[in-house]
Each structure stands twice: as structure tokens, then as C-alpha cells.
Coordinates of C-alpha atoms in Angstrom, one line a residue:
X1285 CA 16.8 -0.1 -31.9
X1286 CA 13.6 -2.0 -32.6
X1287 CA 12.3 0.3 -35.0
X1288 CA 16.0 -0.5 -37.3
X1289 CA 15.8 -4.0 -36.5
X1290 CA 18.1 -4.2 -34.8
X1291 CA 17.3 -5.9 -31.4
X1292 CA 17.9 -3.6 -28.2
X1293 CA 20.1 -6.9 -25.3
X1294 CA 22.8 -6.3 -28.4
X1295 CA 23.2 -2.7 -27.6
X1296 CA 25.1 -1.4 -24.1
X1297 CA 23.4 0.4 -22.1
X1298 CA 23.5 4.2 -22.6
X1299 CA 26.6 5.9 -19.9
X1300 CA 27.1 10.2 -19.1
X1301 CA 31.6 10.2 -19.9
X1302 CA 33.0 9.8 -16.8
X1303 CA 31.2 7.0 -15.5
X1304 CA 33.4 4.2 -13.7
X1305 CA 32.3 1.6 -15.4
X1306 CA 34.6 -1.1 -13.5
X1307 CA 37.9 -2.4 -13.4
X1308 CA 40.9 -3.7 -15.5
X1309 CA 43.9 -5.1 -13.6
X1310 CA 43.3 -3.1 -11.5
X1311 CA 43.4 0.1 -13.9
X1312 CA 40.1 1.9 -12.8
X1313 CA 38.1 2.6 -15.8
X1314 CA 35.8 5.4 -17.4
X1315 CA 33.6 6.1 -19.9
X1316 CA 35.2 8.6 -22.1
X1317 CA 33.3 11.8 -23.7
X1318 CA 32.9 8.6 -26.6
X1319 CA 35.0 10.0 -29.3
X1320 CA 38.5 11.3 -30.4
X1321 CA 36.5 15.0 -31.7
X1322 CA 33.6 14.9 -28.6
X1323 CA 37.0 14.9 -26.1
X1324 CA 38.7 17.4 -28.3
X1325 CA 36.1 19.8 -27.7
X1326 CA 36.0 19.1 -24.0
X1327 CA 39.7 20.0 -24.1
X1328 CA 38.7 23.3 -25.9
X1329 CA 39.4 26.9 -24.0
X1330 CA 36.2 28.0 -24.6
X1331 CA 35.0 30.9 -21.7
X1332 CA 31.8 32.5 -22.3
X1333 CA 29.0 31.7 -24.7
X1334 CA 30.4 33.6 -28.3
X1335 CA 32.7 30.3 -29.4
X1336 CA 32.9 28.1 -31.5
X1337 CA 35.2 25.3 -32.0
X1338 CA 37.3 23.6 -34.7
X1339 CA 38.8 20.4 -35.2
X1340 CA 41.7 20.9 -37.2
X1341 CA 43.8 18.2 -39.0
X1342 CA 43.7 16.2 -42.0
X1343 CA 40.0 16.4 -41.4
X1344 CA 38.3 19.3 -39.3
X1345 CA 35.2 19.7 -37.9
X1346 CA 33.7 22.8 -36.9
X1347 CA 30.1 24.5 -34.6
X1348 CA 29.2 25.6 -31.2
X1349 CA 28.2 24.2 -27.8
X1350 CA 24.9 24.8 -26.7
X1351 CA 22.4 23.7 -24.0
X1352 CA 20.0 21.7 -26.1
X1353 CA 19.9 20.3 -29.7
X1354 CA 18.4 22.3 -32.5
X1355 CA 15.9 20.2 -34.7
X1356 CA 14.5 22.7 -37.7
X1357 CA 14.6 22.8 -41.6
X1358 CA 17.0 25.5 -41.8
X1359 CA 19.9 23.1 -40.0
X1360 CA 18.9 19.5 -42.2
X1361 CA 19.2 21.9 -45.3
X1362 CA 22.9 23.1 -43.4
X1363 CA 23.7 19.6 -43.6
X1364 CA 24.5 20.6 -39.6
X1365 CA 24.4 17.7 -37.1
X1366 CA 23.4 17.8 -33.3
X1367 CA 25.5 15.5 -31.3
X1368 CA 25.9 14.6 -27.4
X1369 CA 28.1 16.1 -25.6
X1370 CA 29.4 15.4 -22.1
X1371 CA 26.9 17.6 -19.1
X1372 CA 24.1 17.2 -21.2
X1373 CA 26.0 19.9 -23.8
X1374 CA 24.8 19.8 -28.0
X1375 CA 27.7 20.0 -30.3
X1376 CA 26.5 21.6 -33.4
X1377 CA 28.0 21.2 -35.9
X1378 CA 29.8 20.2 -39.8
X1379 CA 32.2 18.1 -40.9
X1380 CA 34.4 20.4 -43.6
X1381 CA 37.6 19.0 -45.5
X1382 CA 40.7 19.7 -43.8
X1383 CA 44.7 19.6 -45.1
X1384 CA 43.7 16.9 -46.6
X1385 CA 44.9 18.5 -50.0
X1386 CA 48.5 19.8 -48.2
X1387 CA 49.2 16.1 -47.3
X1388 CA 48.3 14.3 -50.2
X1389 CA 50.2 17.5 -52.4
X1390 CA 52.9 17.0 -50.1
X1391 CA 53.2 13.3 -50.4
X1392 CA 52.9 13.5 -54.7
X1393 CA 56.1 16.1 -54.3
X1394 CA 57.5 14.1 -52.2
X1395 CA 57.6 10.8 -55.3
X1396 CA 58.5 13.4 -57.2
X1397 CA 62.0 14.1 -55.4
X1398 CA 60.7 17.2 -53.9
X1399 CA 60.8 16.6 -50.0
X1400 CA 59.3 20.1 -48.4
X1401 CA 59.1 20.1 -44.9
X1402 CA 55.9 21.4 -43.1
X1403 CA 57.4 24.4 -42.5
X1404 CA 59.1 24.3 -45.9
X1405 CA 55.9 24.4 -47.4
X1406 CA 54.2 27.2 -45.5
X1407 CA 57.6 29.5 -46.3
X1408 CA 56.9 28.7 -49.5
X1409 CA 53.0 29.5 -49.4
X1410 CA 53.8 32.7 -46.7
X1411 CA 55.5 34.3 -49.8
X1412 CA 53.3 33.8 -52.0
X1413 CA 50.6 36.3 -53.5
X1414 CA 47.1 36.5 -51.4
X1415 CA 44.0 34.9 -53.0
X1416 CA 44.8 34.0 -56.6
X1417 CA 42.0 32.1 -56.9
X1418 CA 39.0 30.5 -54.4
X1419 CA 38.9 26.9 -53.6
X1420 CA 35.9 25.0 -52.2
X1421 CA 38.4 21.8 -50.4
X1422 CA 35.1 20.1 -50.0
X1423 CA 34.2 19.8 -53.8
X1424 CA 34.5 15.9 -54.1
X1425 CA 37.4 16.0 -56.7
X1426 CA 39.1 16.3 -53.2
X1427 CA 38.1 13.6 -51.9
X1428 CA 40.4 10.9 -53.5
X1429 CA 41.8 12.3 -57.4
X1430 CA 45.4 9.9 -58.4
X1431 CA 46.9 13.4 -58.7
X1432 CA 45.7 15.9 -55.7
X1433 CA 48.1 18.5 -58.0
X1434 CA 45.9 18.5 -60.7
X1435 CA 42.9 18.3 -59.1
X1436 CA 43.7 22.0 -57.5
X1437 CA 45.0 22.9 -60.6
X1438 CA 41.4 22.1 -62.5
X1439 CA 39.6 23.2 -60.1
X1440 CA 41.3 26.6 -61.2
X1441 CA 41.7 26.2 -64.7
X1442 CA 37.9 24.6 -65.2
X1443 CA 35.9 28.0 -63.0
X1444 CA 38.2 30.7 -65.0
X1445 CA 41.3 31.3 -62.8
X1446 CA 44.8 31.3 -62.6
X1447 CA 46.9 28.1 -61.8
X1448 CA 48.8 27.5 -59.1
X1449 CA 52.5 28.1 -60.5
X1450 CA 54.6 25.9 -58.4
X1451 CA 53.8 24.3 -54.8
X1452 CA 53.9 27.8 -52.6
X1453 CA 50.9 28.9 -54.7
X1454 CA 49.3 26.0 -54.3
X1455 CA 49.4 25.5 -50.4
X1456 CA 48.5 29.2 -50.4
X1457 CA 45.3 28.2 -52.4
X1458 CA 44.4 25.2 -50.3
X1459 CA 45.2 26.6 -46.7
X1460 CA 42.8 29.8 -48.1
X1461 CA 40.5 28.2 -49.5
X1462 CA 40.4 26.0 -45.5
X1463 CA 40.1 29.0 -44.3
X1464 CA 36.7 30.8 -46.6
X1465 CA 34.8 27.6 -45.9
X1466 CA 35.2 28.3 -42.5
X1467 CA 33.6 31.7 -43.0
X1468 CA 30.7 29.7 -44.9
X1469 CA 30.7 27.4 -42.0
X1470 CA 30.1 30.3 -39.1
X1471 CA 27.6 32.4 -41.1
X1472 CA 25.3 28.8 -41.1
X1473 CA 26.3 28.3 -37.4
X1474 CA 24.6 31.7 -36.6
X1475 CA 21.6 31.6 -38.7
X1476 CA 20.2 28.2 -37.5
X1477 CA 21.4 29.1 -33.6
X1478 CA 20.7 33.3 -33.7
X1479 CA 23.8 33.6 -31.9
X1480 CA 27.3 35.6 -32.2
X1481 CA 30.4 34.4 -32.9
X1482 CA 33.2 36.1 -31.5
X1483 CA 35.8 33.0 -31.2
X1484 CA 37.3 30.7 -33.1
X1485 CA 39.4 27.8 -30.7
X1486 CA 41.5 26.4 -33.2
X1487 CA 42.6 23.0 -31.4
X1488 CA 44.3 19.8 -32.9
X1489 CA 47.4 19.1 -35.2
X1490 CA 45.9 21.7 -37.5
X1491 CA 47.0 24.5 -35.3
X1492 CA 50.5 23.8 -35.5
X1493 CA 50.5 25.9 -39.2
X1494 CA 50.3 29.4 -37.8
X1495 CA 49.3 30.9 -41.4
X1496 CA 46.9 28.8 -41.7
X1497 CA 45.7 29.9 -38.3
X1498 CA 45.8 33.7 -39.2
X1499 CA 44.3 33.0 -42.2
X1500 CA 41.3 31.6 -40.7
X1501 CA 41.1 34.6 -38.4
X1502 CA 41.4 37.4 -42.0
X1503 CA 38.8 35.2 -43.8
X1504 CA 36.3 35.2 -40.8
X1505 CA 36.4 37.8 -39.0
X1506 CA 36.8 36.3 -35.7
X1507 CA 40.0 36.6 -33.0
X1508 CA 40.9 32.4 -33.8
X1509 CA 43.2 30.7 -30.1
X1510 CA 44.9 28.4 -31.3
X1511 CA 46.0 25.2 -29.0
X1512 CA 46.0 22.9 -27.4
X1513 CA 47.7 20.3 -30.0
X1514 CA 46.7 17.7 -28.5
X1515 CA 43.1 18.7 -27.2
X1516 CA 41.5 15.5 -27.5
X1517 CA 43.8 13.9 -25.2
X1518 CA 43.3 16.9 -22.9
X1519 CA 39.4 16.2 -23.1
X1520 CA 39.8 12.6 -22.5
X1521 CA 41.8 13.0 -19.4
X1522 CA 39.3 16.7 -17.3
X1523 CA 36.5 13.8 -18.3
X1524 CA 37.9 10.9 -16.3
X1525 CA 38.9 13.4 -13.6
X1526 CA 35.0 14.9 -13.6
X1527 CA 34.1 11.5 -13.4
X1528 CA 36.6 10.9 -9.8
X1529 CA 35.4 13.8 -8.8
X1530 CA 38.7 15.7 -9.0
X1531 CA 36.8 18.3 -11.6
X1532 CA 33.4 19.8 -10.7
X1533 CA 32.5 21.5 -13.8
X1534 CA 33.4 22.2 -17.4
X1535 CA 33.7 25.6 -16.2
X1536 CA 36.6 25.0 -13.8
X1537 CA 37.8 21.7 -16.9
X1538 CA 38.8 24.8 -19.4
X1539 CA 40.0 27.2 -16.6
X1540 CA 42.6 24.7 -16.1
X1541 CA 43.1 24.3 -19.7
X1542 CA 43.5 28.1 -20.2
X1543 CA 45.8 28.0 -17.3
X1544 CA 48.1 25.0 -18.6
X1545 CA 48.7 25.4 -21.8
X1546 CA 50.6 28.0 -24.1
X1547 CA 47.1 29.6 -26.4
X1548 CA 48.4 31.3 -29.3
X1549 CA 46.3 34.4 -30.8
X1550 CA 45.6 35.8 -34.1
X1551 CA 43.6 39.2 -34.7
X1552 CA 41.7 39.4 -38.3
X1553 CA 43.4 41.5 -41.1
X1554 CA 39.9 42.7 -42.1
X1555 CA 40.6 43.4 -46.2
X1556 CA 38.0 44.0 -49.2
X1557 CA 40.1 41.4 -50.5
X1558 CA 38.5 39.3 -48.3
X1559 CA 34.7 40.3 -49.0
X1560 CA 35.5 39.7 -52.8
X1561 CA 37.1 36.3 -52.8
X1562 CA 33.8 35.1 -50.7
X1563 CA 31.4 36.3 -52.6
X1564 CA 33.3 34.1 -55.6
X1565 CA 33.9 31.3 -53.2
X1566 CA 30.1 31.3 -52.6
X1567 CA 29.7 30.4 -56.3
X1568 CA 31.6 27.4 -56.5
X1569 CA 29.6 26.1 -53.4
X1570 CA 28.9 22.4 -54.7
X1571 CA 27.3 21.3 -51.6
X1572 CA 25.9 23.4 -48.1

């Protein structure tokens, strides 16, 4: 703290997740896993050491759980973050775009009188031809444009690709872009850790979009296990259970998750078209 000019006495002490902090109106208060994403990773049903987590929502976080931080130039160059997890674990991850572009397109369509439900948009996207254009969802133009639909069309036009003609095509391009970006980050994670990722445990609201789950499996070539939706609440609950002595280990916690929720599995449907699309994505990526 002193190195950045902050008085140390102003900061609270560090405690392990699950530590009892006291009581409030007779209710025991325990430390959480630190924040929502940390709790969501605890709430993943991961098994073994060859899985990655994908917390999917408005924004997404993709990474792996490790026994120690990876502090190398390669990690820095890839713009990956080491975050402290529970029980001395480390989350090595990258923040990437989530369903934000689709949410903004839906809001825009609603304001013009086209009130699509999420299921309707997914159905329209599923009926649209695959991979009509490749989009980098983390391009800065998609952060806060005046018109998200125009921003999607502009990206396709400026990159020499066909612009989406309707809502289904627009959503399809965005979802496939999200899936392809996951493939890129998975490669970065494997490169810096030297490990092999066989399964993506996808949690959060994004798992309700079955098309996105399947596209993620297809684009990355990995099996996707989707659920639970409320992984943050689940992970927080189990962290408190561990702190209270009701659960002994993270292995037991994740076994409870696997036994308590209906998890959907998506096997990858490999094709040369995805490899071609990924090659095109690497030409458009504006950041690592």
C-alpha cells in the first residue's frame, strides 16, 4: 500500500474465502470468494485439470484454474490476468465480449417496434446461413456505438465482407464472432500454461442461449458443459458451506454441483469452414 501512496491502516485485513467475519442481527457473516466471477468459477462443475471456465453474460470471462500464478512475458503480451481464487488457487483469465452486442441490437429493434424475444432471435439466427461474415466482438466500435446494428454492418463492410440483411443474420454473425474469440483465447491459455483444454464449463446467463453453446463447441473443437445458470449464487453458497465446515474440499463442492443441476452437454461438430473463419478472424483482431 505504501508503494502507491495509500496508508495501510485504511485497508481491511486479508482473509481466506469462507472465513467467519462476525454476526449481523444474529446471522453469521462469512467472506465470499471475492466477487461475482470468482464465485461463478467456484460454481463450475469442473472435473480433473483439463477444463476451462467460461462465465457468459453481458460480458464474458474465459480462463483456467491453476495451482499458482503464471507470470511471464507471454502472459503479459496476451493480456491475461492472474486472480487469486479460493483455497490458494489462481484464475488465469481474459475478459472478452459477451452478449452485449446482441442485447444492444435487441434494444434497438425494440425501439423501432420489432419486439423480438430472446428465443425468437436465437431461432432466426439458427435459420440463417452459417459463417456469412467473421466479426471481432472486442473491436472498440462495439463498446458503446450509437447504433449497434450499424456498427456490425460497418465492420463487415470495411473488412470486405457481406453485411447482414436482417435480425437473424446480425445475431448469427455476432454469436459466431463470440465463439471464434473463445477459440483464440483458448489457444492463448494453452500456449502460456503448456496444458491441454478438453472441456469448457460454461456458466451464467449465456447458457440459456443453446445456439451460442453449440457454436462455442463447434468453433473451439471442445466439449461444452453448460450450467448452472446461477453459478455465482451456487459458488457463493458452497464457499460459505466450506467455511462453516459442511463441505471439506473443492472436489466435494464440485461433485455436489454435478449432482444438483441438470447440465447440458454440446459436442463439437468439426468442419473446415470453422478453420477458415478462424483464419479470417486473426486478420481482424484489434487486441490480443
